[in-house]
Coordinates of C-alpha atoms and ligand atoms in Angstrom, one line a residue:
Chain A
X72 CA 6.8 4.7 -16.3
X73 CA 6.0 6.2 -19.7
X74 CA 4.4 4.3 -22.1
X75 CA 7.0 2.7 -24.5
X76 CA 6.5 2.3 -28.5
X77 CA 6.8 -1.1 -30.0
X78 CA 10.3 -1.0 -31.6
X79 CA 9.0 -2.9 -34.7
X80 CA 5.8 -1.6 -35.6
X81 CA 6.4 1.9 -33.9
X82 CA 2.9 2.0 -32.3
X83 CA 2.4 2.6 -28.5
X84 CA -0.6 0.3 -29.0
X85 CA -0.6 -2.2 -32.0
X86 CA -3.0 -4.7 -32.9
X87 CA -1.3 -7.2 -30.6
X88 CA -1.6 -4.9 -27.6
X89 CA 0.7 -2.8 -25.7
X90 CA 4.5 -3.6 -26.1
X91 CA 5.3 -5.5 -22.9
X92 CA 8.5 -7.0 -23.4
X93 CA 11.6 -5.0 -22.7
X94 CA 14.6 -6.4 -24.4
X95 CA 17.9 -5.2 -23.3
X96 CA 21.4 -5.7 -24.8
X97 CA 23.7 -5.6 -21.9
X98 CA 27.3 -6.0 -22.1
X99 CA 29.6 -5.6 -19.2
X100 CA 28.2 -2.6 -17.2
X101 CA 26.6 -0.8 -20.2
X102 CA 23.1 -1.2 -21.7
X103 CA 24.0 -0.9 -25.2
X104 CA 20.5 -1.3 -26.7
X105 CA 17.1 -1.6 -25.5
X106 CA 13.9 -1.9 -27.4
X107 CA 10.4 -2.5 -26.5
X108 CA 8.4 -5.1 -28.4
X109 CA 4.7 -6.6 -28.2
X110 CA 4.3 -10.0 -27.0
X111 CA 3.4 -11.5 -30.5
X112 CA 6.6 -9.9 -31.9
X113 CA 8.6 -11.1 -29.1
X114 CA 7.4 -15.0 -29.9
X115 CA 8.2 -14.2 -33.5
X116 CA 11.8 -13.2 -32.4
X117 CA 12.0 -16.5 -30.5
X118 CA 12.4 -14.2 -27.1
X119 CA 9.2 -15.5 -25.7
X120 CA 8.1 -19.0 -26.1
X121 CA 5.2 -19.3 -28.5
X122 CA 1.7 -19.0 -26.8
X123 CA 3.5 -18.3 -23.6
X124 CA 1.3 -17.6 -20.7
X125 CA 2.0 -14.8 -18.2
X126 CA 4.7 -16.6 -16.1
X127 CA 5.0 -15.3 -12.6
X128 CA 8.5 -16.4 -12.7
X129 CA 10.0 -15.4 -15.9
X130 CA 11.4 -18.7 -17.6
X131 CA 15.3 -18.7 -17.6
X132 CA 15.2 -18.4 -21.5
X133 CA 13.3 -15.2 -21.1
X134 CA 15.6 -14.0 -18.4
X135 CA 18.7 -14.8 -20.3
X136 CA 17.3 -12.7 -23.2
X137 CA 16.6 -9.9 -20.9
X138 CA 20.1 -10.1 -19.5
X139 CA 21.8 -10.1 -23.0
X140 CA 22.2 -12.5 -25.9
X141 CA 19.6 -10.8 -27.8
X142 CA 19.5 -13.1 -30.8
X143 CA 18.2 -16.5 -30.4
X144 CA 20.8 -19.2 -30.8
X145 CA 23.7 -16.9 -30.0
X146 CA 23.6 -18.0 -26.3
X147 CA 26.4 -20.2 -25.2
X148 CA 25.2 -24.0 -25.2
X149 CA 24.1 -25.0 -21.9
X150 CA 26.5 -27.4 -21.1
X151 CA 29.7 -27.7 -18.9
X152 CA 30.3 -27.0 -15.4
X153 CA 28.4 -23.5 -14.5
X154 CA 30.8 -23.0 -11.8
X155 CA 33.9 -23.4 -14.2
X156 CA 34.8 -19.9 -15.3
X157 CA 36.2 -18.6 -18.6
X158 CA 39.2 -16.6 -18.1
X159 CA 38.6 -13.2 -16.4
X160 CA 35.0 -14.0 -16.2
X161 CA 33.1 -12.5 -13.1
X162 CA 32.6 -15.3 -10.6
X163 CA 30.8 -15.2 -7.3
X164 CA 33.0 -15.8 -4.7
X165 CA 30.1 -17.4 -2.4
X166 CA 29.0 -19.9 -4.6
X167 CA 31.3 -19.8 -7.7
X168 CA 28.4 -19.2 -10.3
X169 CA 29.8 -17.5 -13.3
X170 CA 28.3 -14.6 -15.2
X171 CA 27.7 -16.8 -18.0
X172 CA 25.7 -19.2 -15.9
X173 CA 23.8 -16.7 -14.4
X174 CA 22.9 -15.0 -17.6
X175 CA 22.0 -18.4 -19.2
X176 CA 19.8 -19.6 -16.3
X177 CA 18.4 -16.3 -14.9
X178 CA 18.9 -17.9 -11.5
X179 CA 21.4 -16.6 -9.0
X180 CA 23.4 -19.1 -6.7
X181 CA 23.8 -17.7 -3.3
X182 CA 23.1 -14.5 -1.4
X183 CA 26.3 -12.9 -2.4
X184 CA 25.5 -13.1 -6.0
X185 CA 23.3 -10.0 -5.7
X186 CA 26.4 -8.1 -5.0
X187 CA 28.7 -9.8 -7.4
X188 CA 26.1 -9.6 -10.4
X189 CA 24.9 -6.0 -9.3
X190 CA 25.6 -4.4 -12.6
X191 CA 23.6 -7.0 -14.4
X192 CA 20.9 -7.2 -11.8
X193 CA 20.0 -3.7 -11.2
X194 CA 18.8 -2.8 -14.8
X195 CA 17.1 -6.3 -14.7
X196 CA 15.3 -5.3 -11.3
X197 CA 14.4 -2.1 -12.6
X198 CA 12.6 -3.7 -15.6
X199 CA 10.8 -6.3 -13.9
X200 CA 10.0 -4.6 -10.6
X201 CA 10.3 -0.8 -11.8
X202 CA 12.4 -0.4 -8.7
X203 CA 15.7 -1.4 -7.2
X204 CA 15.4 -1.4 -3.8
X205 CA 13.4 -3.2 -1.1
X206 CA 10.7 -1.0 0.7
X207 CA 9.0 -4.0 2.5
X208 CA 9.3 -5.2 5.8
X209 CA 12.5 -6.1 7.6
X210 CA 12.9 -9.5 9.4
X211 CA 11.4 -9.2 12.9
X212 CA 9.9 -5.8 12.1
X213 CA 6.9 -4.7 10.4
X214 CA 7.4 -2.2 7.3
X215 CA 5.6 0.6 9.2
X216 CA 8.2 0.7 11.8
X217 CA 11.1 0.2 9.3
X218 CA 13.6 3.0 8.8
X219 CA 12.7 5.4 5.9
X220 CA 13.2 3.5 2.9
X221 CA 16.6 4.4 1.5
X222 CA 17.6 3.8 -2.0
X223 CA 21.0 2.5 -1.5
X224 CA 21.3 1.2 -4.9
X225 CA 20.6 4.6 -6.6
X226 CA 23.0 6.1 -4.4
X227 CA 25.6 3.3 -5.4
X228 CA 25.1 3.7 -8.9
X229 CA 25.5 7.3 -8.7
X230 CA 28.7 6.9 -6.8
X231 CA 30.0 4.6 -9.3
X232 CA 29.2 7.2 -12.3
X233 CA 31.0 9.7 -10.5
X234 CA 34.3 7.8 -9.8
X235 CA 34.1 6.5 -13.7
X236 CA 33.7 10.1 -14.9
X237 CA 36.3 11.2 -12.2
X238 CA 34.2 13.5 -10.3
X239 CA 35.8 12.8 -6.9
X240 CA 34.1 15.4 -4.9
X241 CA 31.0 14.5 -5.7
X242 CA 31.9 10.8 -5.2
X243 CA 33.3 11.6 -1.7
X244 CA 30.1 13.3 -0.7
X245 CA 28.0 10.3 -1.9
X246 CA 30.2 7.6 -0.2
X247 CA 29.6 9.5 3.0
X248 CA 25.8 9.7 2.5
X249 CA 25.8 6.1 1.7
X250 CA 27.6 5.2 5.0
X251 CA 25.2 7.3 7.1
X252 CA 22.1 5.9 5.5
X253 CA 23.1 2.2 5.7
X254 CA 23.8 2.8 9.1
X255 CA 27.3 1.6 9.0
X256 CA 26.2 -1.7 7.6
X257 CA 28.1 -0.6 4.3
X258 CA 31.4 -2.0 3.9
X259 CA 34.2 0.3 3.0
X260 CA 35.0 0.1 -0.5
X261 CA 37.8 1.6 -2.5
X262 CA 36.4 1.9 -6.2
X263 CA 32.7 1.2 -5.6
X264 CA 32.7 -1.6 -8.2
X265 CA 30.5 -4.3 -6.6
X266 CA 32.1 -7.0 -8.6
X267 CA 35.0 -9.2 -7.2
Chain B
X206 CA -24.5 -36.2 -3.0
X207 CA -25.3 -39.6 -1.3
X208 CA -24.4 -41.3 -4.8
X209 CA -20.7 -40.6 -4.6
X210 CA -18.6 -43.4 -3.3
X211 CA -17.4 -42.9 0.4
X212 CA -14.5 -40.5 0.3
X213 CA -11.4 -41.2 2.1
X214 CA -10.8 -38.8 5.0
X215 CA -8.0 -37.3 3.2
X216 CA -9.9 -36.3 0.2
X217 CA -12.2 -33.9 2.1
X218 CA -12.6 -30.4 0.4
X219 CA -9.4 -28.6 2.0
X220 CA -9.6 -24.9 2.9
X221 CA -9.5 -23.7 -0.7
X222 CA -12.7 -25.4 -1.8
X223 CA -14.5 -24.8 1.4
X224 CA -16.6 -22.2 -0.6
X225 CA -17.5 -20.6 2.9
X226 CA -15.7 -17.3 2.6
X227 CA -16.8 -13.8 1.7
X228 CA -17.4 -13.7 -2.0
X229 CA -17.0 -17.2 -2.2
X230 CA -19.4 -17.7 -5.2
X231 CA -16.9 -16.0 -7.3
X232 CA -13.7 -16.1 -5.2
X233 CA -12.6 -19.6 -4.3
X234 CA -9.6 -19.1 -2.4
X235 CA -7.0 -16.5 -1.3
X236 CA -3.4 -17.6 -1.0
X237 CA -0.3 -15.8 0.5
X238 CA 3.1 -17.3 -0.4
X239 CA 6.5 -15.9 1.1
X240 CA 9.8 -17.1 -0.8
X241 CA 12.7 -17.4 1.7
X242 CA 16.3 -19.0 1.4
X243 CA 18.7 -19.7 4.1
X244 CA 22.1 -18.5 4.7
X245 CA 24.8 -21.3 4.6
X246 CA 23.2 -23.2 1.5
X247 CA 23.5 -22.2 -2.0
X248 CA 20.3 -21.6 -4.0
X249 CA 18.3 -24.4 -5.5
X250 CA 19.8 -24.3 -9.1
X251 CA 23.4 -25.1 -7.6
X252 CA 22.8 -27.7 -5.0
X253 CA 24.1 -30.8 -5.5
X254 CA 22.2 -34.1 -3.9
X255 CA 24.2 -34.2 -0.6
X256 CA 23.5 -30.5 0.1
X257 CA 19.9 -31.0 -0.9
X258 CA 19.5 -33.9 1.7
X259 CA 21.3 -31.8 4.4
X260 CA 19.1 -28.8 3.6
X261 CA 15.8 -30.9 3.4
X262 CA 16.7 -32.5 6.7
X263 CA 17.6 -29.4 8.5
X264 CA 14.5 -27.7 7.4
X265 CA 12.2 -30.5 8.2
X266 CA 13.9 -30.6 11.7
X267 CA 13.1 -27.0 12.2
X268 CA 9.7 -27.2 10.8
X269 CA 8.8 -29.8 13.2
X270 CA 9.6 -27.2 16.1
X271 CA 7.7 -24.3 14.9
X272 CA 5.0 -24.7 17.7
X273 CA 2.1 -24.3 15.4
X274 CA -1.5 -24.2 16.7
X275 CA -2.4 -26.9 14.0
X276 CA 0.3 -29.6 14.0
X277 CA 2.1 -29.8 10.7
X278 CA 2.0 -33.2 8.7
X279 CA 5.5 -33.4 6.9
X280 CA 5.9 -35.4 3.7
X281 CA 9.1 -36.6 2.3
X282 CA 8.4 -36.3 -1.4
X283 CA 11.3 -38.5 -2.3
X284 CA 9.7 -41.5 -1.0
X285 CA 6.0 -40.7 -1.9
X286 CA 4.6 -42.3 -5.0
X287 CA 4.0 -40.0 -8.0
X288 CA 0.5 -40.4 -7.9
X289 CA 0.5 -39.0 -4.3
X290 CA 2.4 -36.0 -5.1
X291 CA 0.0 -35.5 -8.0
X292 CA -2.8 -35.4 -5.3
X293 CA -1.0 -32.6 -3.4
X294 CA -0.7 -30.7 -6.8
X295 CA -4.4 -31.1 -7.4
X296 CA -5.1 -29.8 -3.7
X297 CA -2.9 -26.7 -4.6
X298 CA -0.6 -27.8 -1.4
X299 CA 2.8 -27.9 -3.5
X300 CA 3.7 -26.7 -7.0
X301 CA 4.0 -29.0 -10.0
X302 CA 7.7 -28.2 -10.1
X303 CA 8.3 -29.4 -6.7
X304 CA 6.2 -32.6 -7.5
X305 CA 8.2 -33.2 -10.5
X306 CA 11.8 -32.6 -9.0
X307 CA 14.2 -35.2 -8.5
X308 CA 16.3 -33.8 -5.7
X309 CA 15.5 -34.6 -2.1
X310 CA 12.6 -32.2 -1.2
X311 CA 9.7 -32.3 1.4
X312 CA 6.5 -30.5 2.2
X313 CA 4.4 -29.8 5.2
X314 CA 1.0 -29.0 5.9
X315 CA -1.8 -28.9 8.4
X316 CA -4.9 -30.9 8.8
X317 CA -7.4 -28.1 7.5
X318 CA -5.2 -27.2 4.6
X319 CA -4.7 -23.5 5.6
X320 CA -0.9 -23.7 5.7
X321 CA 1.5 -25.5 3.3
X322 CA 5.2 -25.4 3.2
X323 CA 7.3 -26.3 0.4
X324 CA 10.8 -27.1 1.4
X325 CA 13.8 -27.1 -1.2
X326 CA 11.7 -25.6 -3.9
X327 CA 13.1 -23.1 -6.4
X328 CA 13.6 -21.2 -3.2
X329 CA 14.6 -23.3 0.1
X330 CA 11.6 -22.5 1.7
X331 CA 8.1 -21.5 0.2
X332 CA 5.2 -21.0 3.0
X333 CA 1.7 -20.7 1.9
X334 CA -1.3 -19.7 3.7
X335 CA -4.8 -20.1 2.1
X336 CA -8.2 -18.8 3.1
X337 CA -11.3 -19.8 1.3
X338 CA -13.3 -17.1 -0.6
X339 CA -12.0 -13.5 -0.8
X340 CA -10.1 -12.8 2.4
X341 CA -6.9 -11.0 1.4
X342 CA -6.1 -9.3 4.8
X343 CA -6.9 -12.1 7.0
X344 CA -4.8 -14.5 4.9
X345 CA -1.9 -12.0 4.5
X346 CA -1.8 -11.6 8.6
X347 CA -1.8 -15.5 9.1
X348 CA 1.1 -15.6 6.4
X349 CA 3.0 -12.8 8.1
X350 CA 2.7 -14.5 11.7
X351 CA 3.7 -17.6 10.1
X352 CA 6.7 -15.8 8.3
X353 CA 7.7 -14.5 11.7
X354 CA 7.9 -17.8 13.2
X355 CA 10.1 -18.8 10.4
X356 CA 12.4 -16.0 10.5
X357 CA 12.9 -16.5 14.3
X358 CA 13.7 -20.1 13.9
X359 CA 15.8 -19.9 10.7
X360 CA 18.7 -17.7 9.3
X361 CA 17.0 -16.0 6.5
X362 CA 18.9 -14.5 3.7
X363 CA 18.1 -10.8 3.8
X364 CA 19.7 -7.8 2.4
X365 CA 18.8 -4.0 3.6
X366 CA 18.9 -3.1 0.0
X367 CA 17.3 -5.9 -1.9
X368 CA 15.1 -7.4 0.8
X369 CA 14.6 -11.2 1.1
X370 CA 17.1 -12.6 -1.5
X371 CA 15.5 -15.3 -3.8
X372 CA 16.8 -17.5 -6.5
X373 CA 15.0 -15.7 -9.3
X374 CA 15.2 -12.0 -9.3
X375 CA 11.5 -11.8 -10.2
X376 CA 10.7 -12.7 -6.4
X377 CA 13.5 -10.5 -4.6
X378 CA 12.1 -8.0 -2.2
X379 CA 9.0 -9.0 -0.1
X380 CA 9.2 -12.4 -1.7
X381 CA 5.3 -12.0 -1.6
X382 CA 2.9 -13.5 -4.1
X383 CA -0.6 -13.0 -3.4
X384 CA -3.2 -14.6 -5.3
X385 CA -7.0 -14.9 -5.5
X386 CA -8.5 -17.7 -7.5
X387 CA -11.6 -16.6 -9.1
X388 CA -14.4 -18.2 -11.3
X389 CA -15.5 -15.8 -14.0
X390 CA -17.8 -17.6 -16.3
X391 CA -19.7 -14.2 -16.7
X392 CA -16.9 -12.3 -18.0
X393 CA -15.9 -15.0 -20.2
X394 CA -19.3 -15.6 -21.7
X395 CA -19.7 -11.9 -22.4
X396 CA -16.4 -11.8 -23.9
X397 CA -15.0 -9.1 -21.6
X398 CA -12.4 -11.4 -20.0
X399 CA -9.8 -10.1 -22.2
X400 CA -10.5 -6.7 -21.3
X401 CA -10.4 -7.5 -17.6
X402 CA -7.2 -9.4 -18.0
X403 CA -5.5 -6.3 -19.8
X404 CA -6.7 -4.1 -17.2
X405 CA -5.2 -6.2 -14.5
X406 CA -1.7 -6.3 -16.5
X407 CA -1.7 -2.6 -16.6
X408 CA -1.6 -2.3 -13.0
X409 CA 1.2 -5.1 -12.9
X410 CA -1.1 -7.9 -12.0
X411 CA -0.8 -11.3 -13.7
X412 CA -3.8 -13.2 -14.9
X413 CA -3.8 -16.7 -15.6
X414 CA -5.6 -19.8 -16.0
X415 CA -6.1 -22.3 -13.1
X416 CA -6.4 -25.1 -14.8
X417 CA -4.8 -26.6 -18.0
X418 CA -1.7 -25.6 -19.7
X419 CA -1.3 -23.0 -22.7
X420 CA -3.1 -19.8 -23.2
X421 CA -7.0 -21.1 -22.4
X422 CA -8.4 -21.1 -19.0
X423 CA -10.3 -24.2 -18.7
X424 CA -13.6 -23.9 -16.9
X425 CA -13.3 -20.0 -16.6
X426 CA -11.0 -20.3 -13.4
X427 CA -8.5 -17.8 -13.2
X428 CA -5.8 -16.8 -10.8
X429 CA -4.8 -13.0 -10.3
X430 CA -1.6 -12.2 -8.5
X431 CA 1.0 -9.4 -8.0
X432 CA 3.6 -9.5 -10.3
X433 CA 6.0 -6.9 -8.6
X434 CA 7.6 -8.1 -5.4
X435 CA 10.5 -5.2 -5.0
X436 CA 10.2 -1.6 -4.4
X437 CA 6.8 -1.8 -2.6
X438 CA 5.6 -2.6 1.0
X439 CA 3.7 -5.6 1.6
X440 CA 0.6 -3.7 2.5
X441 CA 0.6 -1.8 -0.8
X442 CA 1.1 -5.0 -2.8
X443 CA -1.8 -6.3 -0.7
X444 CA -4.1 -3.3 -1.3
X445 CA -3.4 -3.7 -5.0
X446 CA -4.7 -7.1 -5.3
X447 CA -7.5 -6.3 -3.0
X448 CA -8.8 -3.4 -4.8
X449 CA -8.6 -4.7 -8.2
X450 CA -10.0 -8.2 -7.2
X451 CA -13.1 -6.4 -5.6
X452 CA -13.4 -4.7 -8.9
X453 CA -13.2 -7.9 -11.0
X454 CA -15.8 -9.3 -8.6
X455 CA -18.3 -6.3 -9.2
X456 CA -17.7 -6.4 -12.7
X457 CA -18.5 -10.3 -12.9
X458 CA -21.6 -9.7 -10.7
X459 CA -22.8 -7.0 -13.2
X460 CA -22.3 -9.0 -16.2
X461 CA -23.9 -12.3 -14.7
X462 CA -27.2 -10.0 -14.3
X463 CA -26.7 -8.6 -17.9
X464 CA -26.4 -12.1 -19.0
X465 CA -29.8 -13.4 -17.3
X466 CA -31.8 -10.2 -18.6
X467 CA -33.7 -9.6 -21.6
X468 CA -32.6 -10.9 -24.8
X469 CA -29.6 -12.6 -23.4
X470 CA -31.4 -14.9 -21.0
X471 CA -32.6 -17.4 -23.0
X472 CA -29.1 -18.1 -24.4
X473 CA -27.7 -18.2 -20.9
X474 CA -30.0 -20.6 -19.5
X475 CA -29.6 -22.7 -22.7
X476 CA -26.0 -22.9 -21.9
X477 CA -26.5 -23.9 -18.0
X478 CA -29.1 -26.5 -18.9
X479 CA -27.3 -28.0 -21.8
X480 CA -24.2 -28.4 -19.7
X481 CA -26.2 -30.1 -16.8
X482 CA -27.9 -32.5 -19.4
X483 CA -24.6 -33.4 -21.0
X484 CA -23.0 -34.0 -17.6
X485 CA -26.2 -35.9 -16.5
X486 CA -25.7 -38.3 -19.4
X487 CA -22.0 -38.6 -20.7
X488 CA -20.4 -41.9 -20.6
X489 CA -16.9 -40.4 -21.3
X490 CA -15.8 -37.0 -20.0
X491 CA -12.5 -35.5 -20.7
X492 CA -11.0 -33.1 -17.9
X493 CA -11.7 -30.3 -20.3
X494 CA -15.3 -30.9 -21.1
X495 CA -15.9 -31.5 -17.6
X496 CA -14.3 -28.3 -16.2
X497 CA -16.1 -26.5 -19.0
X498 CA -19.5 -28.0 -18.1
X499 CA -19.0 -27.7 -14.4
X500 CA -18.5 -24.0 -14.8
X501 CA -21.5 -23.6 -16.4
X502 CA -23.2 -25.6 -13.8
X503 CA -21.8 -23.7 -10.9
X504 CA -22.8 -20.3 -12.7
X505 CA -26.3 -21.7 -12.6
X506 CA -26.2 -22.8 -8.9
X507 CA -24.7 -19.4 -7.9
X508 CA -27.5 -17.5 -9.7
X509 CA -30.1 -19.4 -8.0
X510 CA -31.1 -21.5 -11.1
X511 CA -30.4 -24.8 -9.6
X512 CA -31.5 -24.8 -5.9
X513 CA -30.7 -28.2 -5.4
X514 CA -27.3 -28.1 -5.9
X515 CA -24.8 -26.2 -3.6
X516 CA -21.5 -24.3 -4.4
X517 CA -19.8 -27.2 -2.1
X518 CA -21.2 -29.9 -4.5
X519 CA -19.7 -28.1 -7.4
X520 CA -16.3 -27.6 -5.7
X521 CA -16.4 -31.1 -4.6
X522 CA -16.7 -32.3 -8.1
X523 CA -14.5 -29.8 -9.2
X524 CA -11.5 -31.6 -7.1
X525 CA -12.7 -35.1 -7.4
X526 CA -12.4 -35.3 -11.3
X527 CA -9.0 -34.1 -11.3
X528 CA -6.9 -37.0 -12.6
X529 CA -4.8 -38.0 -9.3
X530 CA -8.1 -37.7 -7.2
X531 CA -10.1 -40.0 -9.6
X532 CA -7.4 -42.5 -9.0
X533 CA -7.0 -42.2 -5.5
X534 CA -11.0 -42.8 -5.4
X535 CA -10.7 -45.7 -7.6
X536 CA -7.7 -47.1 -5.4
X537 CA -5.3 -47.7 -8.3
X538 CA -3.8 -45.9 -11.6
X539 CA -5.9 -45.7 -14.6
X540 CA -5.3 -45.1 -18.2
X541 CA -6.6 -41.7 -19.7
X542 CA -9.5 -43.5 -21.4
X543 CA -10.6 -45.4 -17.9
X544 CA -10.4 -41.9 -16.4
X545 CA -12.7 -40.2 -18.7
X546 CA -15.1 -43.1 -18.1
X547 CA -14.8 -43.0 -14.2
X548 CA -15.0 -39.2 -14.3
X549 CA -18.6 -39.5 -16.4
X550 CA -19.9 -42.0 -13.9
X551 CA -18.8 -39.9 -10.8
X552 CA -20.2 -36.8 -12.4
X553 CA -23.5 -38.6 -13.4
X554 CA -24.3 -40.1 -9.9
X555 CA -23.6 -36.7 -8.4
X556 CA -25.9 -34.7 -10.7
X557 CA -28.7 -37.5 -11.1
X558 CA -32.1 -36.1 -10.6
X559 CA -30.9 -32.6 -10.1
X560 CA -32.3 -29.5 -11.7
X561 CA -35.9 -31.1 -11.8
X562 CA -38.8 -28.7 -11.5
X563 CA -36.6 -25.8 -11.7
X564 CA -37.9 -22.7 -13.8
Ligands
LIG754 ZN1 3.9 -4.2 -32.3
LIG755 ZN1 26.6 -16.7 -5.5

């Protein structure tokens, strides 16, 4: 990754150190805006709690900020039933978690959530891990004999873009390679949208 | 340390303070943790009390049948006293989060405290393997063997694309967290710790204090762990930590020598002996003062300045002066002021007469 510049002081390295907090303004499927700030600025903006130590699991409020709701105080209040959707809101069929509740808590509710909230999760994974696909071991098999790491996510993202831009020939080709690479594990899908 | 009160058998040192692994003068312990979830149950943040109970009961039953070499002792955290849970936290067997939660949950560990499982934590199952000293590969191999057992006994949530699925996306993929606990007084005293921590962060390793909250690391004890869990193989994550920690250890050794040479030597010696003097005579000792003092003395012991004390003596004090251990030794719960007095007398007893005739 290229060293980003701090969105507030414009330096790749300011007196607080290198900018280490990536703030994404995500709405629906699109990243509207992204900025990098250093930790001290992030604390001033209320994105990071004051004097926060490096946490291994990001606290839910930091994740919520990475997932959207840039300005402090604009997040929906943390009350009510997390499984009761607002009209037309994305909801996981596995656990009934709503997109809003996921953004607020930064925790998913079941394995299927990874599929349901893919559009929000992929940029988050990219940011946190600098990767979007597993390259470690498979259950019962050590990594060294696992199949060649296949970046299904990347293919799927390209497929979605191709469909959105009505490039159908490319989409068909991508869908074929997806099917081949996932060894038939990939379910047939009409529109490539992961959300239900 | 004959002056210590007799120690209950469950308050022995445990693997992580045994001080017998490679580089154990600087690396206290290596820990490997895997985060796993089961199919068929919602993840922790959505579990209601009944599901939590079912899940915990199921996990306890399955864990009991794993056929481990060392039998596991299963603990129902719901029915345990807060003090007993706190004791497990101080022994690094369970997380503070699991101790404090209110839902049904359990833990299991073997007698040498080399294996500890957390059941119904932020993930359904978190397995941990400990090895004293700097033994990354050995600890990883043992953790993988344990994980294989768990995977064949339980329906683990896994996707070919995202790997092992976790409640928090920051742990997804390998679900692996490899940590080495380090004592780095040299880097702190030479004011190079910040530089060291920044270097680690650049290669995606997290450095945090082992004791205390907030930004300060009490007693110069740090934990270095991988931050990334996705998109890398386990062996490359293990390698990252191994290489970086080996460099930190070498750096710490260099700095220690420099601190004990030339113009800096008197100041360093003063620091060690001043700490020994304070801890040998204090009547009231807060956790913080105690940890900082023990750190300086531990440095002295490791550098051969205090031949009549051993690393194990110091590790034992580190453990026994923690609040829950103190109260356990005393047999009942204590107010903070009482703890500070008891801590001082425990430390005084253990250090009485030491450091005589040296230098
Ligand atoms: Zn800045
Ligand atoms: Zn779900």
